[in-house]
Amino acid sequence: MGVFTVLTRCILQPLSVVDDELVPKVGMTFTTLEDAGKFYRNYAKAAGFSTRVRCTNRKGNEIKNQLITCSREGKWKSKISPTEKTNPTAGLNCPARIYIHTLKDVGAWIISKVVLDHSHPCCPSKAEMLKQHRELSMSIRRTIENNEEAGIRPSKTYQSFVAAAGGHRELNFIEKDVRNYITREVRNVSEQEDAKEFGKYFLRMKEKNPNFFFELQLEEDQSIKLAFWADARSRAAFEYFGDVISFDTTYNTNRYNLVCGSFVGVNHHGQSTLIGCSLMKNEEIESFKWLFQSWLRCMGGNAPKGFLTDQCASMKRALEACMPTTVHRWCIWHIMKKIPNKLNGYKGHANIEQEMSQVVWNSHSKDSFDRNWNDFLLNFGLGDNKWLSDLYEDRHIWVPIYLDHHFWAGMRSTQRSESMHSFFNKYITRNSSLIQFVKQYDNCLGSREQAERESDAADFHTVIPCATKSCIEAQFQDAYTHAKFREVQAQFRGKANCITRLKNSALGYSVYEVGEQVSSSIFNKFVVTYDSVAAEVKCHCLLFESRGILCRHALSVLSFEQVSQVSPRYILERWSKKVKRRHTHIKSSHDEPLMEPRSKRFDQLVFRSQNICEFASESEELTAILHRAYDNVMAEMEALKAKRKGTSSLSHEDANLESVNELQSPPRIRTRGRPKNRLGSKLEKQIANATKKKKTKVLSEVKVMFFKFVAIEFIFLVNSLDNINLFDAASAAHSNCSQYQGHVMSYQFRVPAAGDNSLGV
């Protein structure tokens, strides 16, 4: 049975029928070694197998000969037992091969040996699935790179190729090749190169626009500890939208676990706008101080009026030190979100959460908040709750009634910053490099700029009709952007739920009570004052003070007073669509892709050829003309390429960046096996020395025990054989030693204890 099996394995499989012109033969010559290899690969694809270079012999830097075999040549055996893990293997000792060597006098390459038979079946229809015969063209690679930068998933990219080609069978690559190209070429940045590219990015941006700002703080080993940057457009936008800033941090940004912090403002459309970005190694007080000081230098030393953060104690301390005049506000959303977790252990925690929300949001004065808060604690027995006590101590930086008399551009939380981070999280993972992060930051800047441009264009070309006949509404319609005018209209519609009643009036100063119906049985009351002399209206809901929009209560009083035009102080320039803002003329910084010269030329050719192809596709005649032109141009280019092949000189007069980029490294010298003079690492040497010492120690202990054992045997023989002379005793001892020599290593030795004179056998 065993002989039959061996004979069966040795039977060579018949080769598929292949065009005779493609079959390699002894004596075939080629201009270059690459041409010979390409010829054999084409034959392999037609025959249904793949190839590999088995060995290459050199003399100095010159290749003398090369052996190219079937990829299933050889037999690889895994070091892992098949019972533990089984991996597919291709090696079947296939004999198929060609042997190529150079002809000195002719300067060509000749095939001197050919073996066509295989030890395995070949299938031409499956050859296109073999790794060697799958390839990504220049057009495919450029599309993959562009889609990856745009955040399109690899699976979607591959499906677009399938749809364009008309099916999977029409493609000469698979989805795995797309993913491998992204991992290997697009995302593969080493840690050393990543930091260098990160620094080069800042230098390129600075060259494009001198107003690009960046600062880095490095560790002693020159690694990045802190980084801050802002482009020229962001710095210009701060002039108009830097009055209120939201700042938040997130970790899910890069492979180094650096903390990303984004400075976000609100533009005249109510949209979020980036005004700086940072990366930090930690969230310590000194790190935030460095960051805030860098940001202030970037913005000309102008601190914002309001600054929103989460409940980070380090941020709070750093802000107090760096921006003492800025009003600091905690994100109320983060605080209210913690209520279920902090008060879940109390009975009736759902009622506690509802009551606390009522106290926080519906207290319209500081005194009423204090009363309502104390009543809330007493009613639910929460007077000893430390979390609530700490919150009350810090009420001036999170409770709305303590803060809404300042302007906040409609912000009460850091969710604008978090929305920016969610943008990054769509395209950035924990394994992303720094250079990937800055590319996506560029994309975020570009998307914010485009959103603002689209809104500006809509404000210029369209008009939102007024919902009422009020002249005041028309006043806001003429001045405000669409987004802000819609907010004003919402207040005008809210007037329908308000009932205005005059409480007292003297010398043009009137006090009104406005009742707003919020449900079928609930009315909220608001006090509104109106000074007819100063044309000033003020409501204690503080909507205008905090958001810059007149509230429905104030509008009700103005209607009651028959005011037709509001004072210009109530039409904020910040929300105006008529202001020519300087930053709109500055393009957001966007790094140009660092493409190879060939990729740049390819993109230029594709861009120009699109118009030609579109024109030619109108009819069959035009398409035929273009096909003939393509054939002629292709023949001319192939002739020029063949004529220039083999030239290797490059003079300094002809050298430029493009030619230098096309230079290749010298051939790598590959040796078989591990070099004998290989320099081991420090760790390897330590391991080797430790192993050597351990072996020496064990051997010495064994020797000591062995000789002790021999001594016992010798004494025993001497005592038992009194009539034998010394030489006979010695010979007998030697004989016994020989008998036990094969068993000594199986004895269990032990280290003698202190004071133990035993031999340890």
GROMACS .gro file of C-alpha atoms in nm, residues 14-226:
model
  213
   14PRO     CA    1  -0.064   1.665  -1.750
   15LEU     CA    2  -0.035   2.035  -1.840
   16SER     CA    3  -0.331   2.232  -1.969
   17VAL     CA    4  -0.331   2.321  -2.337
   18VAL     CA    5  -0.149   2.654  -2.383
   19ASP     CA    6  -0.067   2.852  -2.697
   20ASP     CA    7   0.275   2.741  -2.818
   21GLU     CA    8   0.398   3.101  -2.838
   22LEU     CA    9   0.359   3.136  -2.463
   23VAL     CA   10   0.538   2.811  -2.370
   24PRO     CA   11   0.900   2.862  -2.254
   25LYS     CA   12   1.165   2.669  -2.450
   26VAL     CA   13   1.538   2.615  -2.410
   27GLY     CA   14   1.732   2.872  -2.611
   28MET     CA   15   1.481   3.155  -2.585
   29THR     CA   16   1.658   3.490  -2.537
   30PHE     CA   17   1.538   3.813  -2.374
   31THR     CA   18   1.674   4.165  -2.355
   32THR     CA   19   1.642   4.189  -1.977
   33LEU     CA   20   1.589   3.956  -1.683
   34GLU     CA   21   1.260   4.134  -1.611
   35ASP     CA   22   1.134   4.048  -1.958
   36ALA     CA   23   1.216   3.681  -1.902
   37GLY     CA   24   1.037   3.676  -1.568
   38LYS     CA   25   0.734   3.852  -1.717
   39PHE     CA   26   0.721   3.600  -2.002
   40TYR     CA   27   0.719   3.307  -1.757
   41ARG     CA   28   0.451   3.474  -1.543
   42ASN     CA   29   0.228   3.520  -1.849
   43TYR     CA   30   0.276   3.152  -1.935
   44ALA     CA   31   0.196   3.057  -1.574
   45LYS     CA   32  -0.128   3.254  -1.584
   46ALA     CA   33  -0.230   3.088  -1.909
   47ALA     CA   34  -0.136   2.744  -1.776
   48GLY     CA   35  -0.304   2.791  -1.439
   49PHE     CA   36  -0.026   2.827  -1.178
   50SER     CA   37   0.192   3.095  -1.020
   51THR     CA   38   0.570   3.135  -0.996
   52ARG     CA   39   0.835   3.251  -0.756
   53VAL     CA   40   1.207   3.328  -0.777
   54ARG     CA   41   1.375   3.035  -0.606
   55CYS     CA   42   1.734   3.165  -0.609
   56THR     CA   43   1.948   3.433  -0.772
   57ASN     CA   44   2.323   3.409  -0.809
   58ARG     CA   45   2.533   3.724  -0.825
   59LYS     CA   46   2.891   3.817  -0.887
   60GLY     CA   47   2.941   4.143  -0.707
   61ASN     CA   48   2.639   4.358  -0.794
   62GLU     CA   49   2.568   4.178  -1.122
   63ILE     CA   50   2.315   3.896  -1.150
   64LYS     CA   51   2.456   3.593  -1.329
   65ASN     CA   52   2.162   3.350  -1.328
   66GLN     CA   53   1.822   3.295  -1.176
   67LEU     CA   54   1.597   2.998  -1.103
   68ILE     CA   55   1.221   3.057  -1.129
   69THR     CA   56   0.997   2.775  -1.009
   70CYS     CA   57   0.633   2.694  -0.960
   71SER     CA   58   0.508   2.846  -0.635
   72ARG     CA   59   0.421   2.495  -0.512
   73GLU     CA   60   0.785   2.391  -0.524
   74GLY     CA   61   0.932   2.266  -0.197
   75LYS     CA   62   0.764   2.125   0.110
   76TRP     CA   63   0.716   2.341   0.415
   77LYS     CA   64   0.654   2.181   0.750
   78SER     CA   65   0.502   2.382   1.032
   79LYS     CA   66   0.671   2.382   1.371
   80ILE     CA   67   0.325   2.378   1.531
   81SER     CA   68   0.171   2.034   1.576
   82PRO     CA   69  -0.133   1.973   1.349
   83THR     CA   70  -0.329   1.871   1.658
   84GLU     CA   71  -0.296   2.227   1.788
   85LYS     CA   72  -0.338   2.427   1.469
   86THR     CA   73  -0.364   2.348   1.101
   87ASN     CA   74  -0.277   2.602   0.834
   88PRO     CA   75  -0.308   2.550   0.458
   89THR     CA   76   0.018   2.477   0.280
   90ALA     CA   77   0.093   2.498  -0.092
   91GLY     CA   78   0.423   2.311  -0.111
   92LEU     CA   79   0.402   1.984  -0.306
   93ASN     CA   80   0.763   1.948  -0.434
   94CYS     CA   81   0.651   2.060  -0.780
   95PRO     CA   82   0.940   2.022  -1.031
   96ALA     CA   83   0.819   2.286  -1.282
   97ARG     CA   84   1.085   2.554  -1.339
   98ILE     CA   85   1.299   2.753  -1.580
   99TYR     CA   86   1.666   2.841  -1.544
  100ILE     CA   87   1.790   3.170  -1.692
  101HIS     CA   88   2.148   3.292  -1.723
  102THR     CA   89   2.318   3.587  -1.884
  103LEU     CA   90   2.514   3.588  -2.207
  104LYS     CA   91   2.820   3.808  -2.152
  105ASP     CA   92   2.910   3.874  -2.514
  106VAL     CA   93   2.556   3.935  -2.634
  107GLY     CA   94   2.427   4.122  -2.328
  108ALA     CA   95   2.107   3.921  -2.323
  109TRP     CA   96   1.943   3.649  -2.114
  110ILE     CA   97   1.880   3.291  -2.227
  111ILE     CA   98   1.667   3.007  -2.094
  112SER     CA   99   1.900   2.709  -2.048
  113LYS     CA  100   1.663   2.467  -1.872
  114VAL     CA  101   1.288   2.412  -1.877
  115VAL     CA  102   1.067   2.171  -1.682
  116LEU     CA  103   0.699   2.198  -1.778
  117ASP     CA  104   0.547   1.910  -1.581
  118HIS     CA  105   0.377   1.969  -1.245
  119SER     CA  106   0.306   1.744  -0.948
  120HIS     CA  107  -0.040   1.895  -0.913
  121PRO     CA  108  -0.331   1.984  -1.141
  122CYS     CA  109  -0.334   2.330  -1.303
  123CYS     CA  110  -0.654   2.523  -1.373
  124PRO     CA  111  -0.632   2.833  -1.597
  125SER     CA  112  -0.982   2.946  -1.498
  126LYS     CA  113  -0.871   2.974  -1.131
  127ALA     CA  114  -0.533   3.134  -1.207
  128GLU     CA  115  -0.674   3.487  -1.179
  129MET     CA  116  -0.749   3.416  -0.811
  130LEU     CA  117  -0.383   3.338  -0.737
  131LYS     CA  118  -0.205   3.619  -0.555
  132GLN     CA  119   0.063   3.668  -0.822
  133HIS     CA  120  -0.188   3.727  -1.099
  134ARG     CA  121  -0.402   3.971  -0.902
  135GLU     CA  122  -0.299   4.333  -0.945
  136LEU     CA  123  -0.425   4.683  -0.874
  137SER     CA  124  -0.385   4.925  -1.162
  138MET     CA  125  -0.284   5.286  -1.117
  139SER     CA  126  -0.645   5.396  -1.163
  140ILE     CA  127  -0.767   5.149  -0.899
  141ARG     CA  128  -0.497   5.255  -0.652
  142ARG     CA  129  -0.574   5.626  -0.688
  143THR     CA  130  -0.946   5.559  -0.637
  144ILE     CA  131  -0.872   5.355  -0.323
  145GLU     CA  132  -0.652   5.635  -0.183
  146ASN     CA  133  -0.915   5.902  -0.252
  147ASN     CA  134  -1.196   5.693  -0.103
  148GLU     CA  135  -0.990   5.614   0.205
  149GLU     CA  136  -0.923   5.984   0.266
  150ALA     CA  137  -1.295   6.055   0.222
  151GLY     CA  138  -1.378   5.792   0.485
  152ILE     CA  139  -1.544   5.542   0.249
  153ARG     CA  140  -1.526   5.187   0.381
  154PRO     CA  141  -1.312   4.936   0.185
  155SER     CA  142  -1.614   4.712   0.126
  156LYS     CA  143  -1.802   5.001  -0.037
  157THR     CA  144  -1.497   5.089  -0.245
  158TYR     CA  145  -1.471   4.732  -0.372
  159GLN     CA  146  -1.842   4.716  -0.450
  160SER     CA  147  -1.807   5.032  -0.659
  161PHE     CA  148  -1.534   4.859  -0.864
  162VAL     CA  149  -1.757   4.554  -0.909
  163ALA     CA  150  -2.047   4.770  -1.026
  164ALA     CA  151  -1.826   4.965  -1.269
  165ALA     CA  152  -1.669   4.648  -1.414
  166GLY     CA  153  -2.000   4.463  -1.448
  167GLY     CA  154  -1.937   4.182  -1.201
  168HIS     CA  155  -1.680   4.014  -0.981
  169ARG     CA  156  -1.543   3.801  -1.267
  170GLU     CA  157  -1.447   4.111  -1.462
  171LEU     CA  158  -1.203   4.224  -1.193
  172ASN     CA  159  -0.851   4.087  -1.163
  173PHE     CA  160  -0.837   4.147  -0.788
  174ILE     CA  161  -1.046   4.067  -0.481
  175GLU     CA  162  -1.168   4.270  -0.182
  176LYS     CA  163  -0.879   4.142   0.029
  177ASP     CA  164  -0.634   4.316  -0.209
  178VAL     CA  165  -0.814   4.646  -0.153
  179ARG     CA  166  -0.791   4.606   0.223
  180ASN     CA  167  -0.427   4.498   0.207
  181TYR     CA  168  -0.336   4.799  -0.007
  182ILE     CA  169  -0.501   5.035   0.242
  183THR     CA  170  -0.323   4.870   0.535
  184ARG     CA  171   0.013   4.837   0.363
  185GLU     CA  172   0.039   5.158   0.162
  186VAL     CA  173  -0.215   5.411   0.290
  187ARG     CA  174  -0.224   5.352   0.665
  188ASN     CA  175   0.113   5.191   0.722
  189VAL     CA  176   0.316   5.463   0.893
  190SER     CA  177   0.588   5.367   1.138
  191GLU     CA  178   0.603   5.545   1.471
  192GLN     CA  179   0.929   5.721   1.379
  193GLU     CA  180   0.803   5.833   1.040
  194ASP     CA  181   0.464   5.924   1.184
  195ALA     CA  182   0.610   6.188   1.414
  196LYS     CA  183   0.831   6.323   1.134
  197GLU     CA  184   0.538   6.350   0.895
  198PHE     CA  185   0.336   6.519   1.168
  199GLY     CA  186   0.606   6.785   1.200
  200LYS     CA  187   0.645   6.817   0.823
  201TYR     CA  188   0.270   6.875   0.796
  202PHE     CA  189   0.299   7.183   1.019
  203LEU     CA  190   0.593   7.314   0.816
  204ARG     CA  191   0.406   7.267   0.487
  205MET     CA  192   0.103   7.450   0.626
  206LYS     CA  193   0.324   7.734   0.749
  207GLU     CA  194   0.480   7.766   0.404
  208LYS     CA  195   0.137   7.780   0.238
  209ASN     CA  196   0.013   8.050   0.478
  210PRO     CA  197   0.239   8.228   0.728
  211ASN     CA  198  -0.062   8.284   0.956
  212PHE     CA  199  -0.082   7.911   1.027
  213PHE     CA  200   0.006   7.871   1.395
  214PHE     CA  201   0.147   7.571   1.576
  215GLU     CA  202   0.340   7.495   1.893
  216LEU     CA  203   0.491   7.169   2.017
  217GLN     CA  204   0.624   7.064   2.354
  218LEU     CA  205   0.856   6.763   2.347
  219GLU     CA  206   0.976   6.514   2.602
  220GLU     CA  207   1.346   6.462   2.672
  221ASP     CA  208   1.351   6.179   2.416
  222GLN     CA  209   1.205   6.422   2.158
  223SER     CA  210   0.865   6.251   2.159
  224ILE     CA  211   0.553   6.466   2.133
  225LYS     CA  212   0.405   6.563   2.467
  226LEU     CA  213   0.176   6.853   2.371
   0.00000   0.00000   0.00000
